[in-house]
XYZ file of C-alpha atoms in Angstrom:
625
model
C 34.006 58.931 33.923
C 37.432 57.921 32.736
C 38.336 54.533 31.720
C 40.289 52.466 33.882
C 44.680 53.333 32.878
C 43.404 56.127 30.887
C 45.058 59.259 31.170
C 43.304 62.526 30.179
C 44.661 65.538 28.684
C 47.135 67.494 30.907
C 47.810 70.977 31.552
C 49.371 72.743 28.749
C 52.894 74.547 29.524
C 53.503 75.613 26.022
C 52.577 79.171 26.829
C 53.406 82.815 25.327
C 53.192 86.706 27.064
C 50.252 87.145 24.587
C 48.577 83.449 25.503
C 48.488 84.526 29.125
C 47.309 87.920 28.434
C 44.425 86.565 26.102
C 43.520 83.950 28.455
C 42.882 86.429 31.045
C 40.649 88.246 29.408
C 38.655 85.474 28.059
C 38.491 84.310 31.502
C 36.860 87.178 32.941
C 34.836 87.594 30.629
C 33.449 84.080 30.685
C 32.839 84.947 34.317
C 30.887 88.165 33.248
C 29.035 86.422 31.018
C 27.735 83.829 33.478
C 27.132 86.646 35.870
C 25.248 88.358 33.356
C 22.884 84.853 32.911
C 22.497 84.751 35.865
C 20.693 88.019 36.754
C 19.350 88.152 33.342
C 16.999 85.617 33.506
C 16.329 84.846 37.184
C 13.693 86.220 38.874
C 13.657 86.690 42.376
C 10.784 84.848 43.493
C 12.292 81.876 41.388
C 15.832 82.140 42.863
C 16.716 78.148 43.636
C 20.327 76.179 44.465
C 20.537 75.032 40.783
C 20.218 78.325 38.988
C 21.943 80.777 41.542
C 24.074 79.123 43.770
C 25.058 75.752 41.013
C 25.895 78.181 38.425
C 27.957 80.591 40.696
C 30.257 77.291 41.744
C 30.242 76.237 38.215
C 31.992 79.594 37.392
C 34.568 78.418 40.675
C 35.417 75.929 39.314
C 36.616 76.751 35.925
C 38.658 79.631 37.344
C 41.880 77.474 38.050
C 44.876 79.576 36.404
C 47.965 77.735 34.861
C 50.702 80.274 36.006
C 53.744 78.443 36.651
C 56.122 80.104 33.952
C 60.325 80.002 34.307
C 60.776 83.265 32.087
C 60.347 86.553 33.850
C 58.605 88.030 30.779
C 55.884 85.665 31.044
C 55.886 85.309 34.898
C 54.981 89.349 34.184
C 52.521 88.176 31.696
C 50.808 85.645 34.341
C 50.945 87.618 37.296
C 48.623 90.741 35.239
C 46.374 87.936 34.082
C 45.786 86.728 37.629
C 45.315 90.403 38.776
C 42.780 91.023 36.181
C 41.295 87.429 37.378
C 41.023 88.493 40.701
C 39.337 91.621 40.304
C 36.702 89.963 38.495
C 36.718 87.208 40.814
C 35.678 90.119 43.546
C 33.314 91.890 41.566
C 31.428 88.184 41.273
C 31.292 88.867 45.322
C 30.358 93.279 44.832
C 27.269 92.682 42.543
C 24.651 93.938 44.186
C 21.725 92.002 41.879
C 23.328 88.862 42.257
C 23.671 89.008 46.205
C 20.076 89.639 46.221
C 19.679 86.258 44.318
C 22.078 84.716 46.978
C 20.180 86.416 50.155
C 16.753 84.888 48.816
C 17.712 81.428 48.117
C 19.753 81.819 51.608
C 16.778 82.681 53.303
C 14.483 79.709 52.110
C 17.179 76.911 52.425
C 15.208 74.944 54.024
C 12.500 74.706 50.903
C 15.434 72.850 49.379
C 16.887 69.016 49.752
C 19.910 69.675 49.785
C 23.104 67.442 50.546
C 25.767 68.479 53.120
C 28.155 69.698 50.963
C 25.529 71.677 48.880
C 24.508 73.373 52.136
C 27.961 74.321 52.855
C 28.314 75.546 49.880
C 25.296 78.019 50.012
C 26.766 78.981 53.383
C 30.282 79.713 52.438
C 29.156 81.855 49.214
C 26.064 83.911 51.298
C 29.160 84.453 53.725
C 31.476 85.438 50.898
C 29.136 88.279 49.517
C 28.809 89.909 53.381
C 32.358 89.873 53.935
C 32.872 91.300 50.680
C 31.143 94.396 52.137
C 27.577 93.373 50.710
C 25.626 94.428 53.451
C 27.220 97.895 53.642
C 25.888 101.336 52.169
C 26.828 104.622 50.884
C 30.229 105.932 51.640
C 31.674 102.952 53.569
C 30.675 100.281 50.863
C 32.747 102.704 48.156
C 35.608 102.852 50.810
C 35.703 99.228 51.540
C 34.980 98.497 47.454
C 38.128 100.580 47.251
C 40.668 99.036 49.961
C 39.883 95.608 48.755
C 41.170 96.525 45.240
C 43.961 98.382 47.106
C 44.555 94.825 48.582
C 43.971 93.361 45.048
C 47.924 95.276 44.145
C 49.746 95.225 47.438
C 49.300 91.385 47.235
C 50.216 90.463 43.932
C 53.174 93.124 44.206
C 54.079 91.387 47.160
C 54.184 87.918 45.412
C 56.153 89.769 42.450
C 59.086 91.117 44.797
C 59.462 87.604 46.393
C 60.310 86.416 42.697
C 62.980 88.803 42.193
C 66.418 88.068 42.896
C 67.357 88.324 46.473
C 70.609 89.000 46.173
C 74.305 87.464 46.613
C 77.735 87.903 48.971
C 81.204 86.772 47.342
C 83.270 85.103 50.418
C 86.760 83.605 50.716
C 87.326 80.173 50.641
C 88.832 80.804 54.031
C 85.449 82.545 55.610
C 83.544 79.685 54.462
C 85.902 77.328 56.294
C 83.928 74.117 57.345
C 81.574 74.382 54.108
C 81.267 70.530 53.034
C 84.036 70.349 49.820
C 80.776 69.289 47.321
C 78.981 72.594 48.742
C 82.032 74.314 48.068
C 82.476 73.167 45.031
C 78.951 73.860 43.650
C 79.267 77.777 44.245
C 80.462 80.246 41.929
C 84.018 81.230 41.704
C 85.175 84.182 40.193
C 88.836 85.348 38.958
C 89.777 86.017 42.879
C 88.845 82.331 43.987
C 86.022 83.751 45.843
C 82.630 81.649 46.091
C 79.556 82.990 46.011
C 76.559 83.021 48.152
C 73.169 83.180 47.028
C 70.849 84.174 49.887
C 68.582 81.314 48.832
C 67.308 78.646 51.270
C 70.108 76.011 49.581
C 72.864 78.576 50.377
C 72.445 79.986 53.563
C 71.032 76.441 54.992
C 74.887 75.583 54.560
C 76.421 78.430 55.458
C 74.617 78.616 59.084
C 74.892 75.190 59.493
C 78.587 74.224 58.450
C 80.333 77.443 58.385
C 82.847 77.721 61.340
C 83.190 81.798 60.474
C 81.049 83.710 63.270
C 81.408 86.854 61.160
C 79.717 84.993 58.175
C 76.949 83.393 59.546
C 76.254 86.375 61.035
C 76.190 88.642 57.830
C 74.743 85.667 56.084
C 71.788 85.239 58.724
C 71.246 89.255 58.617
C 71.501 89.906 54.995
C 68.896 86.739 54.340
C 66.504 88.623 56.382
C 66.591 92.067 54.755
C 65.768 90.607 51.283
C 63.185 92.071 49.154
C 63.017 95.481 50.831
C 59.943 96.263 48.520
C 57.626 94.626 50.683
C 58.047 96.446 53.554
C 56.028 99.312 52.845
C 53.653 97.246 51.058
C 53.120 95.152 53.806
C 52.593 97.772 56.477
C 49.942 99.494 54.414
C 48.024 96.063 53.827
C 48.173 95.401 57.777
C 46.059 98.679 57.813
C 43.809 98.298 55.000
C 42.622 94.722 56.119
C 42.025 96.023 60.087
C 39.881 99.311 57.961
C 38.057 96.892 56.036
C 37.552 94.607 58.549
C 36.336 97.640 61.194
C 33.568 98.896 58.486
C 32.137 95.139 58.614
C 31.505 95.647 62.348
C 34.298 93.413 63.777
C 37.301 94.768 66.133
C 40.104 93.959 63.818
C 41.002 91.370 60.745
C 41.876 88.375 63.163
C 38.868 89.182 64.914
C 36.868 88.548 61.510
C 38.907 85.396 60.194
C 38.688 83.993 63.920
C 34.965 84.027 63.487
C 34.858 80.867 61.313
C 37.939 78.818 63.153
C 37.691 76.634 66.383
C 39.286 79.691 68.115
C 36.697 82.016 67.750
C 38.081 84.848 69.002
C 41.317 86.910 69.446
C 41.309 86.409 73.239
C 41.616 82.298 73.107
C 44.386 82.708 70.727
C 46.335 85.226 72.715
C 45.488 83.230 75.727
C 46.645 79.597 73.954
C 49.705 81.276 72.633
C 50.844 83.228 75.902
C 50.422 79.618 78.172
C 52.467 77.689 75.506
C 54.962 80.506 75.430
C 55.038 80.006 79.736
C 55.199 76.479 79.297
C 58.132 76.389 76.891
C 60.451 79.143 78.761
C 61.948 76.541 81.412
C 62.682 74.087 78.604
C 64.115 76.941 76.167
C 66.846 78.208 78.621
C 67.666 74.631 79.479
C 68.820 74.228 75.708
C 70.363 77.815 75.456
C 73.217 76.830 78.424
C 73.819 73.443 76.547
C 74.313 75.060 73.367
C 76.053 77.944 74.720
C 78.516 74.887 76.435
C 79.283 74.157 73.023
C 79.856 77.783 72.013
C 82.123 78.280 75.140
C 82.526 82.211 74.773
C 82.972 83.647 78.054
C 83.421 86.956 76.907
C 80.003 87.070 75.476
C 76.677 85.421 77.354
C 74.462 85.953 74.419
C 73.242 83.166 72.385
C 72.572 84.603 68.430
C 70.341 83.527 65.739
C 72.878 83.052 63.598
C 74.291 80.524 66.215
C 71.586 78.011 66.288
C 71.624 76.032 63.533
C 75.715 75.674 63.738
C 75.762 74.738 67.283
C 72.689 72.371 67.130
C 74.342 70.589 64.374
C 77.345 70.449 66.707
C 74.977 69.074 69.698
C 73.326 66.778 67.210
C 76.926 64.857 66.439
C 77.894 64.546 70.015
C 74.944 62.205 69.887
C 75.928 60.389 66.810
C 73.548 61.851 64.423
C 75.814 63.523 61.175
C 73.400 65.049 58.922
C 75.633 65.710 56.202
C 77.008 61.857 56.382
C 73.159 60.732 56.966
C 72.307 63.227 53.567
C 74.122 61.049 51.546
C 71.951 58.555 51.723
C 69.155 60.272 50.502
C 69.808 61.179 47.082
C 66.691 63.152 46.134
C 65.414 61.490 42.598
C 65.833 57.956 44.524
C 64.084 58.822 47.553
C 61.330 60.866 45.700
C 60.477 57.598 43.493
C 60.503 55.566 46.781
C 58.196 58.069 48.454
C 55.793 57.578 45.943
C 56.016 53.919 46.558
C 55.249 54.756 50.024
C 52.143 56.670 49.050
C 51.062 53.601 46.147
C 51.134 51.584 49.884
C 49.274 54.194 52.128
C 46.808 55.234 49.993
C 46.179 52.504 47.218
C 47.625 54.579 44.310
C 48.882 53.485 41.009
C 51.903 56.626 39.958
C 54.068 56.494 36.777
C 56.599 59.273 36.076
C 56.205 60.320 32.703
C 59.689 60.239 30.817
C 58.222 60.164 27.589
C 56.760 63.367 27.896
C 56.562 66.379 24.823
C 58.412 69.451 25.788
C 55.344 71.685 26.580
C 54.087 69.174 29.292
C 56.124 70.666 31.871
C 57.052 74.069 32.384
C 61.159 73.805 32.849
C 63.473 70.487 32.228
C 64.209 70.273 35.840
C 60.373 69.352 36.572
C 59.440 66.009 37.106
C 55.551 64.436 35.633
C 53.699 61.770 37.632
C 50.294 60.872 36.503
C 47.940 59.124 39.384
C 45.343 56.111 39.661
C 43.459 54.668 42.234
C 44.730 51.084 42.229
C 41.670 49.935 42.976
C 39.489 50.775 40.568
C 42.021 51.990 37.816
C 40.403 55.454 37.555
C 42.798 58.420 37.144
C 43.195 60.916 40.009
C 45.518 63.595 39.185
C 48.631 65.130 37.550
C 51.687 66.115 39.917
C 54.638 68.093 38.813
C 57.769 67.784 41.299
C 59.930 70.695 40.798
C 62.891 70.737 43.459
C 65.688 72.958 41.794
C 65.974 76.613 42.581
C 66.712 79.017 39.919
C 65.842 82.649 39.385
C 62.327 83.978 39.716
C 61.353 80.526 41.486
C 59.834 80.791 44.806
C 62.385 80.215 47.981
C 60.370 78.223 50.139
C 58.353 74.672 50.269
C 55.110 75.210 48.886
C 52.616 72.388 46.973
C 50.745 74.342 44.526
C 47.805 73.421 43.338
C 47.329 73.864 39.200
C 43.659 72.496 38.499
C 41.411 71.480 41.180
C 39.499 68.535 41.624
C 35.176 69.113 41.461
C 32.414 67.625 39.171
C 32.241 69.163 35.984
C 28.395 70.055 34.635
C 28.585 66.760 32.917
C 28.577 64.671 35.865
C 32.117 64.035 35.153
C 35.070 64.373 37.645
C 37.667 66.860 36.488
C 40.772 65.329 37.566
C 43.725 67.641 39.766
C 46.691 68.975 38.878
C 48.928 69.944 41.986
C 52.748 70.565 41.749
C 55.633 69.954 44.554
C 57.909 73.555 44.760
C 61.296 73.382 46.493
C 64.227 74.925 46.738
C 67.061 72.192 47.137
C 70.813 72.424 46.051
C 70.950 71.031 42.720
C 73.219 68.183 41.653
C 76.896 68.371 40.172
C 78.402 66.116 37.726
C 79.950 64.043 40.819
C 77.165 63.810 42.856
C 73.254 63.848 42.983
C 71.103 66.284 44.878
C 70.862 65.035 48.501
C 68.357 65.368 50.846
C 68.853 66.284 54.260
C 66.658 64.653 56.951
C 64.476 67.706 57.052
C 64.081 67.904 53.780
C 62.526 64.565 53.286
C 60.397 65.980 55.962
C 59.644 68.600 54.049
C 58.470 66.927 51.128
C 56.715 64.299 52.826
C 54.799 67.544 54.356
C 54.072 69.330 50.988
C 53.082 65.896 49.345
C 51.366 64.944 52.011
C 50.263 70.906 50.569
C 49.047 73.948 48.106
C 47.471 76.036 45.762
C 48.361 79.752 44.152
C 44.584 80.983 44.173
C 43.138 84.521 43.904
C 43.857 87.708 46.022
C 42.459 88.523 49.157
C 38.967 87.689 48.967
C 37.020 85.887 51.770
C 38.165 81.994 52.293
C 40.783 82.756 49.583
C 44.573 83.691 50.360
C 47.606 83.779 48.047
C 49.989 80.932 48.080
C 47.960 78.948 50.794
C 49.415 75.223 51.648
C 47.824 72.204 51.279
C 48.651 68.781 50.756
C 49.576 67.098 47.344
C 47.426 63.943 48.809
C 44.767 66.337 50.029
C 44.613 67.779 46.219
C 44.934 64.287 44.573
C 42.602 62.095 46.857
C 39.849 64.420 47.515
C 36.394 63.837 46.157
C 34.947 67.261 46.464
C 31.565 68.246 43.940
C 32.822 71.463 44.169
C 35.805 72.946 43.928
C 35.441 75.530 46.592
C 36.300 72.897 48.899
C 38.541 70.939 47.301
C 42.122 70.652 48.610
C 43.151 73.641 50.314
C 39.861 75.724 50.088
C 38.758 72.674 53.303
C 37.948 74.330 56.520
C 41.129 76.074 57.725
C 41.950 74.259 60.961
C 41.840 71.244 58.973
C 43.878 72.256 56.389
C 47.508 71.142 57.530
C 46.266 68.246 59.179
C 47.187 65.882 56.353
C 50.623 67.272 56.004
C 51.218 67.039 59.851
C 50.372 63.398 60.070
C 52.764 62.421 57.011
C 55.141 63.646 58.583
C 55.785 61.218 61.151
C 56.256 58.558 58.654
C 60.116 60.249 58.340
C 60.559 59.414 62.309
C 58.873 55.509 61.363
C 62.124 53.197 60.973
C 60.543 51.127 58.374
C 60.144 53.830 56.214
C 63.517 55.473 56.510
C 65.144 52.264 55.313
C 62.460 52.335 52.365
C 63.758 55.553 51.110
C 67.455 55.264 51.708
C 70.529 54.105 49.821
C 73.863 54.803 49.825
C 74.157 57.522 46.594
C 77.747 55.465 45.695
C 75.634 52.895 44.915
C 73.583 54.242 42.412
C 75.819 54.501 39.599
C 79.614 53.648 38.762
C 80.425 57.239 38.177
C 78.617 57.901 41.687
C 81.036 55.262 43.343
C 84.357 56.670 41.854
C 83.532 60.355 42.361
C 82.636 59.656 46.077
C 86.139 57.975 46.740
C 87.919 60.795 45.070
C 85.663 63.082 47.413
C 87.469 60.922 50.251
C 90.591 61.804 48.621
C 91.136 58.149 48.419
C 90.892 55.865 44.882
C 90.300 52.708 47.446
C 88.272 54.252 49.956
C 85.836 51.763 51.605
C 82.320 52.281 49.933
C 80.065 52.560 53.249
C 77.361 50.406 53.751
C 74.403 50.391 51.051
C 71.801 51.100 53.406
C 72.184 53.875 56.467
C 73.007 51.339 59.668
C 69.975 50.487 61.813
C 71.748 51.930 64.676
C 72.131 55.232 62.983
C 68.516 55.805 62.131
C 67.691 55.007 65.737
C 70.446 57.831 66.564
C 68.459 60.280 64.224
C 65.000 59.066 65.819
C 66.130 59.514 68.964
C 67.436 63.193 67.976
C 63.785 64.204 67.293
C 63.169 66.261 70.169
C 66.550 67.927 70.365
C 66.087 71.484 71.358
C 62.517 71.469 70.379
C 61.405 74.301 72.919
C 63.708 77.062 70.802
C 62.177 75.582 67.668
C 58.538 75.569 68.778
C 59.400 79.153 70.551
C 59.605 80.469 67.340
C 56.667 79.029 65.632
C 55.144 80.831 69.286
C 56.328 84.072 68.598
C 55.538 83.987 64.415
C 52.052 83.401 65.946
C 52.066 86.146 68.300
C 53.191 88.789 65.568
C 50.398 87.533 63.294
C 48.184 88.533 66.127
C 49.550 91.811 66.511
C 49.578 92.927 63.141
C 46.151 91.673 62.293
C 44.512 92.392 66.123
C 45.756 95.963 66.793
C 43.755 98.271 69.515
C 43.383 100.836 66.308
C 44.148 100.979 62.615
C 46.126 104.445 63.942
C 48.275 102.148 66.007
C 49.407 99.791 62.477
C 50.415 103.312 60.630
C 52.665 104.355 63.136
C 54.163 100.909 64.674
C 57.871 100.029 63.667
C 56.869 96.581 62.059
C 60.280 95.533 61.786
C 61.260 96.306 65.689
C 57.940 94.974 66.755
C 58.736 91.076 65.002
C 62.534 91.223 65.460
C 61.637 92.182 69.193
C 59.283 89.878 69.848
C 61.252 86.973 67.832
C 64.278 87.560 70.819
C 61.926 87.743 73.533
C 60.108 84.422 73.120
C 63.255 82.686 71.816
C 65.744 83.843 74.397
C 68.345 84.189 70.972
C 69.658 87.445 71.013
C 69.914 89.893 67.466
C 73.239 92.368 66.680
C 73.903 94.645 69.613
C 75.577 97.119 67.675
C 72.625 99.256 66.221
C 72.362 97.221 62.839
C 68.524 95.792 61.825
C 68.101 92.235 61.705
C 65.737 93.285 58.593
C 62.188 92.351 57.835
C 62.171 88.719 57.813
C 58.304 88.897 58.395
C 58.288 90.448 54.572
C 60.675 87.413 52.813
C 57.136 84.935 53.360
C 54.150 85.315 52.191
C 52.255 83.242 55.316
C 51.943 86.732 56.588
C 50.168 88.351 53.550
């Protein structure tokens, strides 16, 4: 046990190409070697918990990967250890002497006193080893041996496109008209005066939000969808490997298989679930769509466009008093980071210090900030967590919380602490002004503190860059490390996240985390009146007014039938893709038409008429894959 304020050794960052690519290998072959134990020197007959199933979770839990790397030669490095990881990770789950170890102690569970998670854990691996095609023979268990190393590549090449760069547009000062002057001001300028745009979520956040140009949000909006064009292929041919592998275990398709262990059950109640919620929401959605198009006031032109929404609900959203960019400003990010943690010291009993003092190799890039965590109560350290807002190339371009080291009990009797990590994309600061949160970005984080962990390729129960909580990593008090953080049951999984959220709509908290960024340095204060083009400006008020937080509460539900539409109709392509009549039907569907059709159909917003693609948005995320 630790020592009450004692903090043990942390992740090491201080990593080279030739580190990574050693500590692959030793990995998987300190996996071999337990395998080979294992069957070595258990008989059947004597097959128990403690020397089959024990040992196998003892290997889990000292397969954690440190990956997080800013240089694309050793993101390379990393992402070929994890594949070799991975495929020794599966053939843990493909060896055939070791499953019949499993199956025995399986079948005589009840010889054993065990505790609840123990049992679970017995369950989950037996369940691991049949849906790793255990229970198949001859010529089907080679072809499914072979798709789920197929799946092993498509998924890591997948993850490898999304850290490419996605791409940029120079614009005009006068086609980003309506750009905020600090947004302006942080983009690139070359020798013409044009800016550019990085199709980032920073970038074209502002641009569809603020930019009065129709013609760029729209090219913005369309050429943000069509990044990394590498994954389309590569995702249509995983769609069709995962229904075939899933069809030679005897289910009807994937979902069909992964519905098995969820509340759902089957593909039917979630088709049925998502097509009454979809009925429900219509009235509501086409009740927003004529007051936004009110705004719009086009005559010439009935259609409402994707690239319109955010711009017009912004609009909509000041009629009643609710300024996002004004209401941003008081939510510089470092301040109302620190005072989220403050919030979480009061919610959950926690004792965090950031870690200025740190050496260089503690973190992995200068932007990231290091919190260790206690339990105030007992003065026992919890976990590590790494915040790492700032986008810059190679870094993923979404919200995620991923997890670094898991929690479980080491063989010891020891708790091995966590080590989870906060990844956003935010616009960075300038010299004038400090990175500001909008409102749904302190949503956001609350969320992802409240989410995640990079883990190994597709094998059963384990899916690349799945979300958790940060306080589901740090606070959970799992033996095993199979279930700790976001390895819990799946519909519970986002249920920590979703109830942090509503702290961001709680008044009391909102005025915790605000303050005025003028008021947060000198420099701050003069740089914001010259951005007011006025040396004696009036400094606004320290805190954001009562009145207007109860303007932005009361905003909450503001068009939320288009918004939930689309989470309706991300679900319904999930289902399609993964619950097709045939695996003949994925090879020759039109992915792209099929999700950009079904996107306008359930969300009454309407695509380019003209014959261009609005892309493959379903292939810039990895939720999908």
């Amino acid at each position: 046990m630790i020592g009450p304020f004692v903090r043990p050794p942390a992740p090491n960052f201080n990593v080279t190409e030739s580190d990574l690519t050693e500590q692959g290998f030793l990995t998987v072959k300190r996996l071999q070697n337990v395998l080979s134990a294992i069957v070595d020197n258990v008989a059947l007959e004597d097959a128990s918990f403690n020397n089959t199933i024990r040992a196998l979770a003892q290997a889990d839990n000292e397969l954690n990967f440190d990956s997080v790397a800013p240089l694309s030669g050793i993101r390379k490095a990393a992402s070929e250890a994890v594949r070799e990881i991975n495929r020794g990770y599966l053939s843990m789950f493909q060896h055939e002497k070791l499953f019949t170890l499993v199956d025995a102690v399986y079948d005589r569970v009840r010889e054993e006193h065990l505790d609840y998670e123990s049992k679970r854990l017995l369950d989950k691996i037996h369940t691991m080893f049949v849906d790793n095609g255990m229970k198949l023979k001859g010529d089907d268990r080679d072809q499914f041996d072979e798709i789920t190393n197929r799946l092993i590549e498509l998924r890591a090449a997948f993850i490898d496109s999304m850290a490419s760069e996605p791409g940029t547009v120079w614009k005009s000062e006068q086609a980003l008209a309506g750009l905020s002057r600090g947004k302006l001001e942080s983009l690139d300028q070359d020798s013409d005066g044009n800016r550019r745009i990085n199709f980032t979520r920073p970038d074209v956040t502002a641009v569809l939000r603020q930019c009065h140009v129709d013609e760029t949000r729209r090219e913005v909006f369309l050429r943000s969808q069509a990044v990394f064009p590498d994954n389309v292929p590569i995702f249509q041919e995983a769609m069709v490997l995962r229904d075939e592998a899933a069809r030679l275990l005897g289910h009807t398709s994937f979902a069909a298989q992964r519905l098995e262990y969820k509340m759902a059950k089957t593909p039917e109640a979630v088709d049925k679930f998502l097509a009454e919620l979809n009925g429900r929401l219509q009235p509501l959605i086409r009740a927003e769509i004529q007051t936004l198009q009110k705004l719009r006031n086009t005559r010439e032109d009935s259609s409402f466009y994707f690239w319109d929404l955010e711009y017009y609900h912004q609009k909509l959203l000041k009629e009643r008093r609710v300024d996002h960019e004004v209401i941003s400003e008081y939510f510089p990010a470092d301040y109302a980071i620190q005072q989220m943690m403050s919030v979480f010291q009061h919610l959950f009993s926690l004792s965090i210090e950031e870690m200025k003092g740190r050496a260089d190799d503690a973190v992995w890039h200068p932007d990231v900030k290091m919190f260790a965590v206690w339990d105030s109560e007992n003065a026992h350290f919890l976990a590590y967590l790494y915040i790492d807002i700032y986008p810059r190339p190679g870094k993923v371009n979404h919200a995620a919380n991923f997890n670094i080291r898991p929690g479980y009990i080491d063989r010891d009797g020891s708790r091995v602490p966590v080590a989870t990590s906060l990844i956003c994309s935010l616009s960075p600061p300038s010299p004038d002004c400090p990175a500001l949160l909008q409102h749904t970005e302190v949503i956001t984080i609350f969320h992802e503190l409240g989410n995640g962990e990079l883990v190994a390729d597709r094998l059963a129960h384990r899916q690349s860059l799945i979300e958790t909580t940060g306080i589901h990593d740090i606070l959970g008090k799992t033996q095993y490390a199979m279930f700790s953080g976001h390895r819990t049951v799946r519909d519970f999984v986002e249920t920590p996240s979703q109830l942090l959220e509503y702290w961001c709509w709680s008044p009391e908290t909102l005025q915790q985390l605000n303050c005025h960024y003028s008021y947060l340095s000198d420099s701050y204060r003069q740089a914001w009146c010259r951005l007011k083009c006025e040396a004696d400006a009036k400094q606004p008020s320290k805190e954001l007014p009562r009145e207007l937080i109860a303007e932005l509460i009361a905003s909450k539900h503001v068009n939320q039938g288009i918004l939930t539409s689309r989470l309706v109709a991300l679900g319904m392509f999930d289902m399609q893709v993964h619950n097709p009549k045939s695996s003949g039907d994925l090879e020759t569907t039109n992915i792209a038409k099929a999700y950009n059709s079904l996107l306008q159909e359930v969300t009454h917003l309407a695509g380019p008429k003209d014959g261009v693609s609005m892309g493959n948005g379903y292939a810039t995320t990895s939720h999908f894959i």
